[in-house]
Coordinates of C-alpha atoms in Angstrom, one line a residue:
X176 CA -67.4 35.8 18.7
X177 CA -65.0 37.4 16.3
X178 CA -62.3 36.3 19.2
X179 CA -63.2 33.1 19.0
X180 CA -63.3 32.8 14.9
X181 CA -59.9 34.0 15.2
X182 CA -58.4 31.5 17.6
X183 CA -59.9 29.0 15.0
X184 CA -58.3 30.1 12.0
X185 CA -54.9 30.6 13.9
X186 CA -55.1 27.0 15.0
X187 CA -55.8 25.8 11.4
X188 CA -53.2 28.1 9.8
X189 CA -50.5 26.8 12.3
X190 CA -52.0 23.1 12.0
X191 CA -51.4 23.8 8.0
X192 CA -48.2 24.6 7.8
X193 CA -46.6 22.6 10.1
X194 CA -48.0 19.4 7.7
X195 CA -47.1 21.5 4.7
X196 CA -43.3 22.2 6.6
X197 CA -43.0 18.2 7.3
X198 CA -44.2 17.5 3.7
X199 CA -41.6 19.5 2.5
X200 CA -38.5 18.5 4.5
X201 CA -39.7 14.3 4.0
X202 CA -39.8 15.1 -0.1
X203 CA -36.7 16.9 -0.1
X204 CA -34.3 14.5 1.5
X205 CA -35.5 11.3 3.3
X206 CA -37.8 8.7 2.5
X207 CA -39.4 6.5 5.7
X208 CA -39.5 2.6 5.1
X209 CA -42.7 0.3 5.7
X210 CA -41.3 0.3 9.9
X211 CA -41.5 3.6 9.9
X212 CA -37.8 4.5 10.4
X213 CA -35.4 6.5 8.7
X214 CA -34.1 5.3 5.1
X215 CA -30.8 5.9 3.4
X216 CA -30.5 9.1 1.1
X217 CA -28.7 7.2 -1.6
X218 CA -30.1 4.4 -2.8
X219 CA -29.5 0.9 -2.0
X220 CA -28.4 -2.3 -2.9
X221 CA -28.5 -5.9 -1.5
X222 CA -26.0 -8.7 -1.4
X223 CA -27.9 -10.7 -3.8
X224 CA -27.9 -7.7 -6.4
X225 CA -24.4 -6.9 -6.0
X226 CA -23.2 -10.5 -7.0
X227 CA -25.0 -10.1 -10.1
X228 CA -23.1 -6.9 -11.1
X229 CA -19.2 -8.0 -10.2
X230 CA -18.7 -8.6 -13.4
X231 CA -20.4 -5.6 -14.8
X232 CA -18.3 -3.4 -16.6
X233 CA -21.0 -0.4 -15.9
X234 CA -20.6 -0.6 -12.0
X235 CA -17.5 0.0 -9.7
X236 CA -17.9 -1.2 -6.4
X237 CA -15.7 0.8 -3.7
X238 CA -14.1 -0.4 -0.5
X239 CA -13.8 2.8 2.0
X240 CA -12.3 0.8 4.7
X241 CA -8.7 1.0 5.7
X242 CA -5.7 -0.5 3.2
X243 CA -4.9 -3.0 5.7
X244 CA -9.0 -4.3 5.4
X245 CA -8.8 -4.5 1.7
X246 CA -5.6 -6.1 1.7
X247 CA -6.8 -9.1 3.2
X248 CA -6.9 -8.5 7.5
X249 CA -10.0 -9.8 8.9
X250 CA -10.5 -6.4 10.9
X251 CA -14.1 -5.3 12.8
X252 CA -14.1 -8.6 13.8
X253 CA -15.1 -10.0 10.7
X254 CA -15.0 -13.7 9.6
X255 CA -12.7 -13.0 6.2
X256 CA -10.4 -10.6 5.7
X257 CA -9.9 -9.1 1.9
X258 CA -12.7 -7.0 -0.2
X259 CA -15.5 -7.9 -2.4
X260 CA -13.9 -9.5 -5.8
X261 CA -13.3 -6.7 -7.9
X262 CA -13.4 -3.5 -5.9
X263 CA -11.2 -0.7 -5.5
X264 CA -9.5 1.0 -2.8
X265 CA -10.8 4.7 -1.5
X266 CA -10.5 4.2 2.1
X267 CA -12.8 7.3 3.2
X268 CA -10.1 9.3 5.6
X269 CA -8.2 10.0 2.0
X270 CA -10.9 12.6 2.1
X271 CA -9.7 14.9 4.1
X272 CA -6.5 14.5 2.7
X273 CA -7.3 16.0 -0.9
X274 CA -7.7 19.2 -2.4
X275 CA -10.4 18.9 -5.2
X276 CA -8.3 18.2 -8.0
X277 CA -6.6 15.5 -6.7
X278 CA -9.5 14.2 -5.2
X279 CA -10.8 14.1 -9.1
X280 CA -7.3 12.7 -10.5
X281 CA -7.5 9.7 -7.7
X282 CA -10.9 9.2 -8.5
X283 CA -10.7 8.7 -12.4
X284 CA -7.7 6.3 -11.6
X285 CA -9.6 4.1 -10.1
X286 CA -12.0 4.1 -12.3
X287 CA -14.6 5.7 -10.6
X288 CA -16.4 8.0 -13.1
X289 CA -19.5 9.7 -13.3
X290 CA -20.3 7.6 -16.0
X291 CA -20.7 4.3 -13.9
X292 CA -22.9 3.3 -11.1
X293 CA -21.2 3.5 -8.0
X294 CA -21.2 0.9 -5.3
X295 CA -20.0 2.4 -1.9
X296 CA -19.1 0.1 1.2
X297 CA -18.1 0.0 4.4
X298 CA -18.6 -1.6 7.9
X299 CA -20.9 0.7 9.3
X300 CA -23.2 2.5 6.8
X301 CA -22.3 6.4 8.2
X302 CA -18.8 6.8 6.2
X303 CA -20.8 5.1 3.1
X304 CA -23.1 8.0 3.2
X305 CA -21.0 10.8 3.5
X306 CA -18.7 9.7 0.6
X307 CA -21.4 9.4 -1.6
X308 CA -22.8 12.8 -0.3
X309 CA -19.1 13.8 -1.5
X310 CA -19.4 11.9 -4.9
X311 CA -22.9 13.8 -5.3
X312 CA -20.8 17.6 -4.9
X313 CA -18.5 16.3 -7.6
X314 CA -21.8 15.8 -10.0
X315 CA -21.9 11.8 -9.6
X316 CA -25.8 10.5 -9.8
X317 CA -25.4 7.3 -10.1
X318 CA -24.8 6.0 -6.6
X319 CA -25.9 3.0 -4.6
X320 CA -24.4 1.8 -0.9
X321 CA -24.5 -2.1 -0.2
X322 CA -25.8 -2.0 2.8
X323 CA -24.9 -5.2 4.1
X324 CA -21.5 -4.0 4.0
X325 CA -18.4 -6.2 4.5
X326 CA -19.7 -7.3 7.7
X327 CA -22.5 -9.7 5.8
X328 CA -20.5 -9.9 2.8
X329 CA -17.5 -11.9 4.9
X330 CA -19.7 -13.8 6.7
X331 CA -21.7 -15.5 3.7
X332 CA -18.5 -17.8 2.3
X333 CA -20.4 -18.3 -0.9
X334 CA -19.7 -14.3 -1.8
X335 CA -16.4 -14.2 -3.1
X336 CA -13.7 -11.5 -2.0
X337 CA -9.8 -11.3 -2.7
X338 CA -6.6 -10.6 -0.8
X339 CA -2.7 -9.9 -1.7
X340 CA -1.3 -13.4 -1.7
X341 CA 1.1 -12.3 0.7
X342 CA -0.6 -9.0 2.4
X343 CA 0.3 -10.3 6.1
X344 CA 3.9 -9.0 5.2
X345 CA 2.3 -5.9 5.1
X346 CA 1.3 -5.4 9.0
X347 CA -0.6 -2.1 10.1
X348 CA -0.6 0.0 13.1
X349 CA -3.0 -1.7 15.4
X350 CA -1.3 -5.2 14.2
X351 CA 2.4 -3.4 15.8
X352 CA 0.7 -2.1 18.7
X353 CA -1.0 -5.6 20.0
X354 CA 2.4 -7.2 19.3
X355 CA 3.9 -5.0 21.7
X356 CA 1.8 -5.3 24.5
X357 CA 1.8 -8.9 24.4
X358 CA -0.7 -10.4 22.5
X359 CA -0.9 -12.9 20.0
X360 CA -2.2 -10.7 17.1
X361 CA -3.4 -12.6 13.7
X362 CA -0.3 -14.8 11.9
X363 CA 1.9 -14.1 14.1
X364 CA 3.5 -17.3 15.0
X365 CA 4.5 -16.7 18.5
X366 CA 8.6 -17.6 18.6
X367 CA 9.5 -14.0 19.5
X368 CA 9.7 -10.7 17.8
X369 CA 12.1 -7.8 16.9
X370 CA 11.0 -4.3 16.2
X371 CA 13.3 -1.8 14.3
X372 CA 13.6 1.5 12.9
X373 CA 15.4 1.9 10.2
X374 CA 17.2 4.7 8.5
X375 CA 20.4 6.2 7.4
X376 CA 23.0 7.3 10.5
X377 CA 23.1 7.5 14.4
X378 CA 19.4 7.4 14.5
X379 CA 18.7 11.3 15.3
X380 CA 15.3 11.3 14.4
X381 CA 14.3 8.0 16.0
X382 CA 16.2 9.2 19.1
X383 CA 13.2 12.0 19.0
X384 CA 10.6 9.4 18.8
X385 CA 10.0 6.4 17.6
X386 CA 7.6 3.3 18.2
X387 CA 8.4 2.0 21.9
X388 CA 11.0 -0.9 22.0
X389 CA 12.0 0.1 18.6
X390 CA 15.5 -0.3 18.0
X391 CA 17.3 1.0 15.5
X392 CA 19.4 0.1 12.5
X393 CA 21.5 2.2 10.5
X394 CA 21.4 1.2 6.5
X395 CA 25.5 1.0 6.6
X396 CA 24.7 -2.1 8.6
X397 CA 24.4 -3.8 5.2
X398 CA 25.6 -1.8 2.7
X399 CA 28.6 0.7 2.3
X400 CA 30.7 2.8 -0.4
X401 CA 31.8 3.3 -2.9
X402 CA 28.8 1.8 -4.9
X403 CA 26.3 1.5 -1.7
X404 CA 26.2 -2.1 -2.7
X405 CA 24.9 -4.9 0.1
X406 CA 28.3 -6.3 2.4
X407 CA 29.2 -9.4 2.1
X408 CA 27.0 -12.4 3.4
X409 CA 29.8 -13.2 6.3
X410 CA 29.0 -9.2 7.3
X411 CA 25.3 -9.4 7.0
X412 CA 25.6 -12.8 9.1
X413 CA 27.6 -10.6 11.8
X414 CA 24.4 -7.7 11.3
X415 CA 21.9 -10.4 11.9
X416 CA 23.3 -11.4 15.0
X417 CA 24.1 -8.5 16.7
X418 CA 20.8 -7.4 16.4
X419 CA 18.6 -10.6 18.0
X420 CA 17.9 -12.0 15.3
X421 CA 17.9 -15.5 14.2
X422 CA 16.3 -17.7 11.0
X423 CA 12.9 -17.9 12.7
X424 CA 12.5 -14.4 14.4
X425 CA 10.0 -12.5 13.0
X426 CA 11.1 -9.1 12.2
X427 CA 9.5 -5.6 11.9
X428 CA 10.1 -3.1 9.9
X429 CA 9.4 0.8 9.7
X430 CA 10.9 4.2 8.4
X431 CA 10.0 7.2 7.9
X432 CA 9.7 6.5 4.5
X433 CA 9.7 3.0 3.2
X434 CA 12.6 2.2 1.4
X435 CA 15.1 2.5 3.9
X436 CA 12.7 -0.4 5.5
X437 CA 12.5 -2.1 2.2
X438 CA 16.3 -2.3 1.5
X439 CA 16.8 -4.1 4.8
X440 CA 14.0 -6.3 4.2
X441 CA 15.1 -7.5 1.3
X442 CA 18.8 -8.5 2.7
X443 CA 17.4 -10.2 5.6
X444 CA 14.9 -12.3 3.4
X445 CA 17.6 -12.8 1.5
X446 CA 20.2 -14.3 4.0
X447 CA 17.1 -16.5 5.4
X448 CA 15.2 -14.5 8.0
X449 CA 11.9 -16.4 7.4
X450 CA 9.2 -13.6 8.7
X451 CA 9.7 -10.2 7.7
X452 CA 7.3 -7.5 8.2
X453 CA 7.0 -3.8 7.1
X454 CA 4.8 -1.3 8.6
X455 CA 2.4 -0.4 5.6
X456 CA 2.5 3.6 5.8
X457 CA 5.7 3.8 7.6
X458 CA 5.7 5.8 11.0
X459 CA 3.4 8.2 9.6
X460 CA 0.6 5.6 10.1
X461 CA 1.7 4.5 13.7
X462 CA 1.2 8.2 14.5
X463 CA -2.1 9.0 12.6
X464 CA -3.5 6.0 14.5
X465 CA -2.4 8.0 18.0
X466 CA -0.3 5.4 19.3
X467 CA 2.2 5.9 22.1
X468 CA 5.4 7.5 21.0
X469 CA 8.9 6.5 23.0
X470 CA 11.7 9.0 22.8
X471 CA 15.4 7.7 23.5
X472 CA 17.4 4.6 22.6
X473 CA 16.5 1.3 23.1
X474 CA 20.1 -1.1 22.9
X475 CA 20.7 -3.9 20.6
X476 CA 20.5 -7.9 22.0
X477 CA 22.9 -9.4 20.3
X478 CA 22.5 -13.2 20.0
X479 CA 25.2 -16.3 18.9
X480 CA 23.7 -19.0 16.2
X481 CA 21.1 -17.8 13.0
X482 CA 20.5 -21.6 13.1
X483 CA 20.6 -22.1 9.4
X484 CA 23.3 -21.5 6.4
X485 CA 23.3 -18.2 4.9
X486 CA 22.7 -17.3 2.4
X487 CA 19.0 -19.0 2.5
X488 CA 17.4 -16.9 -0.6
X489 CA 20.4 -15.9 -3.1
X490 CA 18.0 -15.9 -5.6
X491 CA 16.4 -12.4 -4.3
X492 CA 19.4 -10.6 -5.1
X493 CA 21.3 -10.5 -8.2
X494 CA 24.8 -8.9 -9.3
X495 CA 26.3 -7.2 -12.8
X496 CA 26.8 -10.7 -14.6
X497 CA 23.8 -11.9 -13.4
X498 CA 21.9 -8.6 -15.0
X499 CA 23.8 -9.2 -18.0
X500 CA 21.9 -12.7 -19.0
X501 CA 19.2 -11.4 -17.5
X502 CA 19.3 -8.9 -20.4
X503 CA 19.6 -11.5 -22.9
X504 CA 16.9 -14.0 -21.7
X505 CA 14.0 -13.8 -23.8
X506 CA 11.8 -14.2 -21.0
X507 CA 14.1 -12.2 -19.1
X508 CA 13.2 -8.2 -18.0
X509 CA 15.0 -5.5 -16.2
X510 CA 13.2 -3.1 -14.7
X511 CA 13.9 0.5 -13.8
X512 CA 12.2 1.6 -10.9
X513 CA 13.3 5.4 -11.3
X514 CA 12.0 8.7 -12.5
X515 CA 11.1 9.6 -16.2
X516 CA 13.6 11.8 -16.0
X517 CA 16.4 9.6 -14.9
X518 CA 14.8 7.2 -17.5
X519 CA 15.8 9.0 -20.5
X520 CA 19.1 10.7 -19.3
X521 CA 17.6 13.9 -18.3
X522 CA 19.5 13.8 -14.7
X523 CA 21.0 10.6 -13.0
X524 CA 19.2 11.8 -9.7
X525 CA 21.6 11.7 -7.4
X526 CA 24.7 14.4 -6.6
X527 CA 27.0 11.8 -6.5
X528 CA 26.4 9.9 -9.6
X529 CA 27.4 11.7 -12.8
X530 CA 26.6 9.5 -15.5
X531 CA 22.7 10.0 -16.5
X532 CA 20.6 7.5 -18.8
X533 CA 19.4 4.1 -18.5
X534 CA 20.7 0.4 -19.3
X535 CA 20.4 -0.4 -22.7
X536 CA 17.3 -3.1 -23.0
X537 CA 15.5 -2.5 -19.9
X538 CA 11.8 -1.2 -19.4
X539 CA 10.3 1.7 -17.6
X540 CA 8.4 0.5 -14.1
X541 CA 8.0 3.8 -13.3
X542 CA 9.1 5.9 -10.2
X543 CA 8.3 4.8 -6.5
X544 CA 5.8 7.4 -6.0
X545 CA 3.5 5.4 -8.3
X546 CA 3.7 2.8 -6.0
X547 CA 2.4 4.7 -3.5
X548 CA -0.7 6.0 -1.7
X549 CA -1.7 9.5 -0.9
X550 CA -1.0 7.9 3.1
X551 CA 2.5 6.0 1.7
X552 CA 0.8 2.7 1.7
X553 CA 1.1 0.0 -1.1
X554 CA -1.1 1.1 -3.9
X555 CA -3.8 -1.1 -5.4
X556 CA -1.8 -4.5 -6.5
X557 CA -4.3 -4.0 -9.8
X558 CA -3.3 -0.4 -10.5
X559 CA 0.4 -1.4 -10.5
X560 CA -0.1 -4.2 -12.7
X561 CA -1.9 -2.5 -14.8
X562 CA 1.0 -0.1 -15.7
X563 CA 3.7 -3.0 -15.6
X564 CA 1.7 -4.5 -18.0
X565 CA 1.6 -1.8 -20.4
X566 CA 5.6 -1.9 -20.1
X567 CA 5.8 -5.8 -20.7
X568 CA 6.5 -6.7 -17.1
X569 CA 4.2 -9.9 -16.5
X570 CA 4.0 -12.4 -13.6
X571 CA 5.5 -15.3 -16.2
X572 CA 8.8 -13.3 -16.4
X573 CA 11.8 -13.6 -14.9
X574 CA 11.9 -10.1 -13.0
X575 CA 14.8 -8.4 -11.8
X576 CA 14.1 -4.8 -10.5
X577 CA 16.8 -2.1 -10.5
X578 CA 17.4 1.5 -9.4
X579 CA 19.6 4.0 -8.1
X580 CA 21.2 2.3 -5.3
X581 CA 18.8 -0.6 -4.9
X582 CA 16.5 1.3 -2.4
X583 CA 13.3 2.2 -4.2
X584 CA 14.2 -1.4 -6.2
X585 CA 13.7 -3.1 -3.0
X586 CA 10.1 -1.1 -1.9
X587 CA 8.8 -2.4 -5.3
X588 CA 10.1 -5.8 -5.1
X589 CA 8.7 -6.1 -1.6
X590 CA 5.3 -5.1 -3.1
X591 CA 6.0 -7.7 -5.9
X592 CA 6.3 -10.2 -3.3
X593 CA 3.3 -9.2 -1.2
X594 CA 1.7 -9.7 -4.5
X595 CA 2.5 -13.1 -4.9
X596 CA 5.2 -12.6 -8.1
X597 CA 7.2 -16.4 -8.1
X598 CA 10.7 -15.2 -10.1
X599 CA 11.3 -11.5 -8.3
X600 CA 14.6 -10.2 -7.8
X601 CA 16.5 -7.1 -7.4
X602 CA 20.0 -6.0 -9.6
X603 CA 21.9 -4.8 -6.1
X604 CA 24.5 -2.6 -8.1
X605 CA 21.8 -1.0 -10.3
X606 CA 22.4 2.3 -12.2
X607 CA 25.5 3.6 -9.8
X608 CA 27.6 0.1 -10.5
X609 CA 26.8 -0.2 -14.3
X610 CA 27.4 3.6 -14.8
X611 CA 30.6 3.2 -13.3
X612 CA 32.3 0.8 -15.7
X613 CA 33.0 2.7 -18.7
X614 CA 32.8 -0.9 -20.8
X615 CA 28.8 -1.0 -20.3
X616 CA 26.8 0.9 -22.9
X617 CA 24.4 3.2 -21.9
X618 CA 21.1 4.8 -23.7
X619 CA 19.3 8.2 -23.7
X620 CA 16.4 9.9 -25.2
X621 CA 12.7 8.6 -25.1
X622 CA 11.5 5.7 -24.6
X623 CA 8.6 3.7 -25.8
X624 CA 7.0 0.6 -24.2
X625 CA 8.0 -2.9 -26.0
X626 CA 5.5 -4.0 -28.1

């Protein structure tokens, strides 16, 4: 009898708390829907809600999807490429890529405070949860995920999303890597490519590995001393040709790091190439993506006729005189793309240029790493207008962009371009060929924005 009692009461004791253990672990961290399956930890929000809050100066909606999605490629198969109207970039791998503090830094940047409600999206629902499970560590509360994600957002026309004007300039990894194996990969117009490495020298470090039928193209192709100025448009014909390329080629463009890239995309743009590319990230991203890598040296095609006068674009490049009324126009700005330091005549960053300061009447755009991504691609085209703006540097302008050497000018006009900016151009001589006549006045010391 007693054995039997206790049989009972171990059943119902075991019965217990195994409802009491369920109870527990369904209150604590997930909630069952009316089917009976598994609902999100965070909470959620519909298509129909989010439209109502775009404008909503208390909610920040984030795109964790990769730069080239948000820039406007209609990746994941979906109908529209771009990001919700309004949204900011935090593709989710920059995760793994920040220590907290940056991580924080990034984060108020763009916005996205503890303060506002926060709108996470992706493709798939499983990256939108774990950044927000990150967002919760940091002390965030206020968290929703569109659950949709981009995949119903693009298809439904009547939601509205954005893209660069001109972000197919921009090509990514997986964009390279179908060209190359023979496929028609989206706005690529089918007349033939070229693929180039580009960098400073015999090619050393592409000869170690580089993307495969890369070939590659030393920077004193189209410039040389003593100022590092661009060669003259008869040269940069001769460049053009010996490397394949004629007016309607479309040409890509990598480096190690972008501006070597940018500098000879700017030239050939200039002299009329009418598809240049850049690979947003540089080689970095063609190797985070695990693409094949080719070692060796690929040779040069040459070919006979650009077919079409050169120079096609002269406006894209301007010289001293040119920077000179450029200085005077009222609607006229120069704009230093250089260091704050270089900016107020702390150094003249470079070892070969002795003279340090800046040119009298020009604004601050700030340096190139601003421009940049914590994975080297483009920054947010909002982010950088926001602190061109503060610095007078409007799309209704007639820009000019200068530098050093005309490198890091050129990586910033590209961007401009990509952006959609009508009257862009970069001062070629920049800080080395005004420093070096002794005639032009020069200015140190702070600096304040114009008013």
């Amino acid at each position: 009898m007693t054995s039997v009692i206790s049989r009972k009461l171990y059943i119902f004791l075991l019965v217990a708390s195994l409802f009491l253990f369920g109870c527990s672990q369904s209150g604590d961290t997930v909630k069952t829907d009316q089917t009976g399956e598994q609902a999100e930890k965070f909470s959620v929000i519909t298509a129909e809600e989010l439209k109502t809050k775009l404008d909503d100066k208390d909610f920040v909606i984030v795109d964790i999807r990769d730069e080239a999605a948000y820039i406007g490629w209609a990746l994941d198969g979906l109908e529209r490429g771009g990001h919700i109207r309004g949204a900011v970039d935090f593709p989710y791998p920059w995760l793994k890529k920040m220590n907290k503090q940056t991580l924080t830094d990034t984060l108020k940047t763009k916005g996205i405070t503890a303060d506002k409600n926060i709108v996470i999206y992706d493709v798939d629902k499983g990256n939108s949860e774990a950044m927000a499970g990150a967002l919760k560590e940091l002390g965030y509360k206020n968290i929703y995920i569109y659950k949709g994600g981009a995949s119903e957002w693009a298809k439904n026309k009547d939601l509205p999303m954005e893209s660069l004007p001109n972000y197919s300039k921009l090509v990514h990894p997986a964009w390279v890597n179908d060209l190359i194996n023979g496929k028609n990969p989206e706005t690529y117009p089918g007349k033939g490519y070229k693929l180039f490495e580009v960098s400073w020298g015999q090619g050393e470090d592409y000869k170690k590995g580089h993307i495969p039928g890369a070939v590659h193209i030393n920077t004193d192709e189209v410039e040389s001393e003593p100022l590092w100025n661009r060669l003259s448009d008869k040269e940069l014909e001769k460049m053009l040709l010996n490397n394949g390329i004629t007016h309607d080629t479309t040409v890509v463009l990598y480096s190690a790091d972008t501006t070597p890239a940018a500098r000879v995309a700017l030239i050939m743009m200039y002299m009329g190439v009418e598809d240049v590319r850049i690979l947003n990230g540089g080689f970095e991203a063609w190797k985070n993506a695990g693409f094949e890598i080719e070692t060796g040296s690929n040779p040069k095609k040459p070919v006979t006729d650009f077919g079409k006068p050169t120079p096609a674009h002269p406006e894209y490049i301007i010289d001293m005189p040119e920077a000179k009324e450029l200085l005077k126009d009222p609607n006229g700005c120069l704009v230093s793309i250089r260091s704050w330091a270089e900016q107020i005549g702390e150094t003249s960053g470079y070892s070969y240029i002795k003279p340090k300061g800046r040119i009298p009447g020009d604004v601050w755009g700030h340096d190139i790493k601003d421009y940049r991504n914590i994975d080297q691609t483009m920054r947010n085209a909002a982010e950088i207008q926001a602190f061109w703006k503060e610095w007078g540097i409007t799309p209704d302008k007639k820009i000019a962009f200068y530098c050093g050497t005309g490198w890091r000018a050129a990586e910033v006009w590209f961007y401009a371009y990509v952006m959609g900016w009508p009257n862009i151009s970069v001062y070629d001589g920049g800080w080395y060929e005004w420093s070096s006549d002794k005639n032009n006045p020069i200015e140190t010391g702070e600096q304040k924005p114009p008013m």
